[in-house]
Amino acid sequence: FVMTSVYLERFLERVDVLPAELRRSYSLLRELDEDTKASLEAVDEECQTFLNKILRLTPQERHMQLQDIKSQFERILEYSDQKYNITLQSYEEVDKHIRKLDSDLKSFQEEAIANPGDGNSDMFGNSLEDLPVDPNEPTYCFCHQVSYGEMIACDNPSVCGVACVCECLSMCVPNSYSPSRITTLIHPIILVHS
């Protein structure tokens, strides 16, 4: 239980700032969207004006107006680039937290396997026997329990579709077929190991 709370506390400390960072990024995106929309409306109006009086403009005036329109489009492209960069940074920030959570989960599982304790309680100290089970949850294996832990399924689902909890398999097969070495389950309980 102590090991679990350490991982949980560290994760919560790291992820605590994420909502504020995302809110800031989304606020910047909203501002850039508004600026982009205003710039597009302005450049559209300027293009319409330019087209309406193109025949009355001198070549030099046409060139100056086209340069102005071009610079407005370049500014709009800059807004788009900024929006892309903000979006990418937000994605990378969330992805970083997900990868760290995956890493912590793997470390936690490795520690839990190395130090199993009583094995009868979840990370909050609740007894696993007392946890409610959805009556609509499908059951598996010889133990007719809901899916939990590491499982292995029959390689030919058209024959049986059996999925077994590796702990149950280890109870009914020779010790040389440890669940971590089992790679294939073929009906009826023919095991192939690596």
Short mmCIF file of C-alpha atoms in Angstrom, two decimals:
data_model
loop_
_atom_site.label_atom_id
_atom_site.label_comp_id
_atom_site.label_asym_id
_atom_site.label_seq_id
_atom_site.Cartn_x
_atom_site.Cartn_y
_atom_site.Cartn_z
CA PHE A 1 0.00 0.00 0.00
CA VAL A 2 2.85 2.42 0.79
CA MET A 3 4.46 1.66 -2.56
CA THR A 4 1.18 2.49 -4.33
CA SER A 5 0.70 5.79 -2.54
CA VAL A 6 4.24 6.89 -3.46
CA TYR A 7 3.58 6.29 -7.17
CA LEU A 8 0.18 7.92 -6.93
CA GLU A 9 1.50 11.00 -5.10
CA ARG A 10 4.33 11.47 -7.58
CA PHE A 11 1.94 11.16 -10.53
CA LEU A 12 -0.54 13.62 -9.01
CA GLU A 13 2.23 16.12 -8.32
CA ARG A 14 3.39 15.96 -11.95
CA VAL A 15 -0.04 16.02 -13.52
CA ASP A 16 -1.35 18.77 -11.22
CA VAL A 17 -0.01 21.52 -13.50
CA LEU A 18 -1.25 19.94 -16.73
CA PRO A 19 -4.80 21.41 -16.70
CA ALA A 20 -3.44 24.95 -16.22
CA GLU A 21 -0.91 24.46 -19.03
CA LEU A 22 -3.58 23.13 -21.37
CA ARG A 23 -5.97 25.95 -20.44
CA ARG A 24 -3.24 28.49 -21.25
CA SER A 25 -2.49 26.79 -24.57
CA TYR A 26 -6.17 26.64 -25.53
CA SER A 27 -6.58 30.30 -24.59
CA LEU A 28 -3.67 31.21 -26.87
CA LEU A 29 -5.20 29.11 -29.64
CA ARG A 30 -8.52 30.90 -29.22
CA GLU A 31 -6.78 34.31 -29.45
CA LEU A 32 -4.89 33.22 -32.55
CA ASP A 33 -8.14 31.94 -34.09
CA GLU A 34 -9.78 35.29 -33.47
CA ASP A 35 -6.78 37.15 -34.94
CA THR A 36 -6.77 34.81 -37.95
CA LYS A 37 -10.47 35.31 -38.54
CA ALA A 38 -10.15 39.10 -38.32
CA SER A 39 -7.14 39.08 -40.65
CA LEU A 40 -8.94 36.86 -43.17
CA GLU A 41 -11.94 39.17 -43.17
CA ALA A 42 -9.67 42.19 -43.64
CA VAL A 43 -7.68 40.61 -46.47
CA ASP A 44 -10.91 39.43 -48.14
CA GLU A 45 -12.28 42.97 -48.02
CA GLU A 46 -9.01 44.37 -49.33
CA CYS A 47 -8.98 41.83 -52.19
CA GLN A 48 -12.54 42.80 -53.14
CA THR A 49 -11.62 46.48 -53.10
CA PHE A 50 -8.50 45.78 -55.15
CA LEU A 51 -10.45 43.81 -57.76
CA ASN A 52 -13.15 46.50 -58.00
CA LYS A 53 -10.64 49.25 -58.80
CA ILE A 54 -7.87 47.28 -60.52
CA LEU A 55 -8.47 48.94 -63.87
CA ARG A 56 -8.12 52.43 -62.37
CA LEU A 57 -4.83 51.71 -60.59
CA THR A 58 -1.41 52.45 -61.98
CA PRO A 59 1.05 49.54 -62.21
CA GLN A 60 2.92 50.91 -59.20
CA GLU A 61 -0.31 51.14 -57.10
CA ARG A 62 -1.25 47.61 -58.13
CA HIS A 63 2.15 46.35 -57.08
CA MET A 64 1.92 48.15 -53.71
CA GLN A 65 -1.57 46.78 -53.00
CA LEU A 66 -0.57 43.25 -54.01
CA GLN A 67 2.43 43.45 -51.68
CA ASP A 68 0.14 44.59 -48.88
CA ILE A 69 -2.25 41.68 -49.55
CA LYS A 70 0.70 39.29 -49.70
CA SER A 71 2.03 40.50 -46.33
CA GLN A 72 -1.43 40.02 -44.79
CA PHE A 73 -1.52 36.43 -46.07
CA GLU A 74 1.97 35.86 -44.67
CA ARG A 75 0.77 37.10 -41.27
CA ILE A 76 -2.15 34.65 -41.47
CA LEU A 77 0.31 31.85 -42.25
CA GLU A 78 2.38 32.89 -39.22
CA TYR A 79 -0.76 32.60 -37.06
CA SER A 80 -1.32 29.11 -38.47
CA ASP A 81 2.27 28.14 -37.73
CA GLN A 82 1.93 29.43 -34.17
CA LYS A 83 -1.31 27.48 -33.70
CA TYR A 84 0.35 24.33 -35.02
CA ASN A 85 3.31 24.75 -32.64
CA ILE A 86 1.05 25.35 -29.64
CA THR A 87 -1.02 22.30 -30.53
CA LEU A 88 2.10 20.17 -30.95
CA GLN A 89 3.49 21.35 -27.60
CA SER A 90 0.18 20.54 -25.89
CA TYR A 91 0.11 17.09 -27.43
CA GLU A 92 3.72 16.43 -26.41
CA GLU A 93 3.01 17.57 -22.86
CA VAL A 94 0.06 15.20 -22.51
CA ASP A 95 2.00 12.40 -24.20
CA LYS A 96 4.91 12.95 -21.77
CA HIS A 97 2.54 12.45 -18.83
CA ILE A 98 1.04 9.34 -20.41
CA ARG A 99 4.49 7.84 -21.05
CA LYS A 100 5.55 8.60 -17.48
CA LEU A 101 2.34 7.05 -16.15
CA ASP A 102 2.97 3.94 -18.27
CA SER A 103 6.53 3.77 -16.95
CA ASP A 104 5.36 4.19 -13.34
CA LEU A 105 2.68 1.56 -13.84
CA LYS A 106 5.24 -0.89 -15.18
CA SER A 107 7.57 -0.15 -12.25
CA PHE A 108 4.69 -0.51 -9.81
CA GLN A 109 3.71 -3.87 -11.33
CA GLU A 110 7.31 -5.10 -11.17
CA GLU A 111 7.55 -4.06 -7.51
CA ALA A 112 4.17 -5.63 -6.74
CA ILE A 113 5.35 -8.92 -8.27
CA ALA A 114 8.63 -8.75 -6.35
CA ASN A 115 6.83 -7.79 -3.09
CA PRO A 116 3.34 -9.27 -3.37
CA GLY A 117 2.22 -8.60 0.21
CA ASP A 118 -1.03 -10.38 0.97
CA GLY A 119 -2.29 -9.96 -2.60
CA ASN A 120 -5.87 -9.57 -1.36
CA SER A 121 -6.25 -5.81 -1.50
CA ASP A 122 -6.23 -3.16 -4.16
CA MET A 123 -4.09 -0.01 -4.14
CA PHE A 124 -6.48 1.70 -1.70
CA GLY A 125 -6.47 -1.16 0.81
CA ASN A 126 -9.89 -2.52 -0.22
CA SER A 127 -10.29 -6.27 -0.13
CA LEU A 128 -10.47 -7.66 -3.66
CA GLU A 129 -13.22 -10.06 -2.57
CA ASP A 130 -15.36 -7.07 -1.51
CA LEU A 131 -15.11 -5.22 -4.83
CA PRO A 132 -18.39 -5.23 -6.77
CA VAL A 133 -18.51 -7.15 -10.05
CA ASP A 134 -20.81 -6.08 -12.86
CA PRO A 135 -23.30 -8.94 -13.33
CA ASN A 136 -23.14 -8.35 -17.10
CA GLU A 137 -19.36 -8.78 -17.17
CA PRO A 138 -18.43 -11.93 -19.13
CA THR A 139 -16.60 -14.64 -17.24
CA TYR A 140 -13.63 -16.65 -18.46
CA CYS A 141 -11.43 -19.56 -17.66
CA PHE A 142 -12.05 -22.64 -15.53
CA CYS A 143 -12.51 -20.39 -12.52
CA HIS A 144 -15.49 -18.60 -14.15
CA GLN A 145 -14.20 -15.23 -13.00
CA VAL A 146 -14.21 -11.86 -14.77
CA SER A 147 -11.10 -10.89 -16.70
CA TYR A 148 -8.21 -9.96 -14.43
CA GLY A 149 -4.45 -10.19 -14.44
CA GLU A 150 -2.50 -11.75 -17.27
CA MET A 151 -4.62 -13.91 -19.55
CA ILE A 152 -4.02 -16.16 -22.53
CA ALA A 153 -6.61 -17.04 -25.17
CA CYS A 154 -7.13 -20.03 -27.44
CA ASP A 155 -5.42 -19.51 -30.80
CA ASN A 156 -8.44 -20.90 -32.61
CA PRO A 157 -11.46 -18.83 -31.50
CA SER A 158 -13.68 -20.63 -34.03
CA VAL A 159 -13.19 -23.80 -31.97
CA CYS A 160 -13.78 -22.50 -28.48
CA GLY A 161 -12.70 -18.92 -27.82
CA VAL A 162 -11.47 -19.94 -24.36
CA ALA A 163 -9.44 -17.40 -22.44
CA CYS A 164 -7.68 -18.46 -19.28
CA VAL A 165 -6.16 -16.61 -16.39
CA CYS A 166 -2.47 -17.49 -16.34
CA GLU A 167 -2.61 -18.20 -12.60
CA CYS A 168 -5.22 -20.90 -13.27
CA LEU A 169 -3.13 -22.37 -16.07
CA SER A 170 -0.14 -22.60 -13.77
CA MET A 171 -2.25 -24.64 -11.34
CA CYS A 172 -3.21 -27.25 -13.95
CA VAL A 173 -0.03 -27.59 -16.02
CA PRO A 174 3.48 -28.77 -15.20
CA ASN A 175 5.81 -26.24 -13.55
CA SER A 176 7.98 -26.11 -16.67
CA TYR A 177 5.10 -24.26 -18.37
CA SER A 178 5.25 -21.06 -16.39
CA PRO A 179 2.59 -18.52 -17.52
CA SER A 180 5.25 -16.05 -18.61
CA ARG A 181 6.70 -18.69 -20.99
CA ILE A 182 3.38 -19.86 -22.45
CA THR A 183 2.96 -18.43 -25.93
CA THR A 184 0.09 -20.46 -27.36
CA LEU A 185 -3.00 -22.14 -25.98
CA ILE A 186 -4.68 -24.58 -28.33
CA HIS A 187 -7.95 -26.23 -27.40
CA PRO A 188 -8.26 -28.49 -25.44
CA ILE A 189 -5.52 -27.21 -23.08
CA ILE A 190 -2.53 -28.07 -25.21
CA LEU A 191 0.20 -25.64 -24.29
CA VAL A 192 3.15 -24.57 -26.39
CA HIS A 193 5.92 -22.78 -24.53
CA SER A 194 8.80 -20.64 -25.71
#
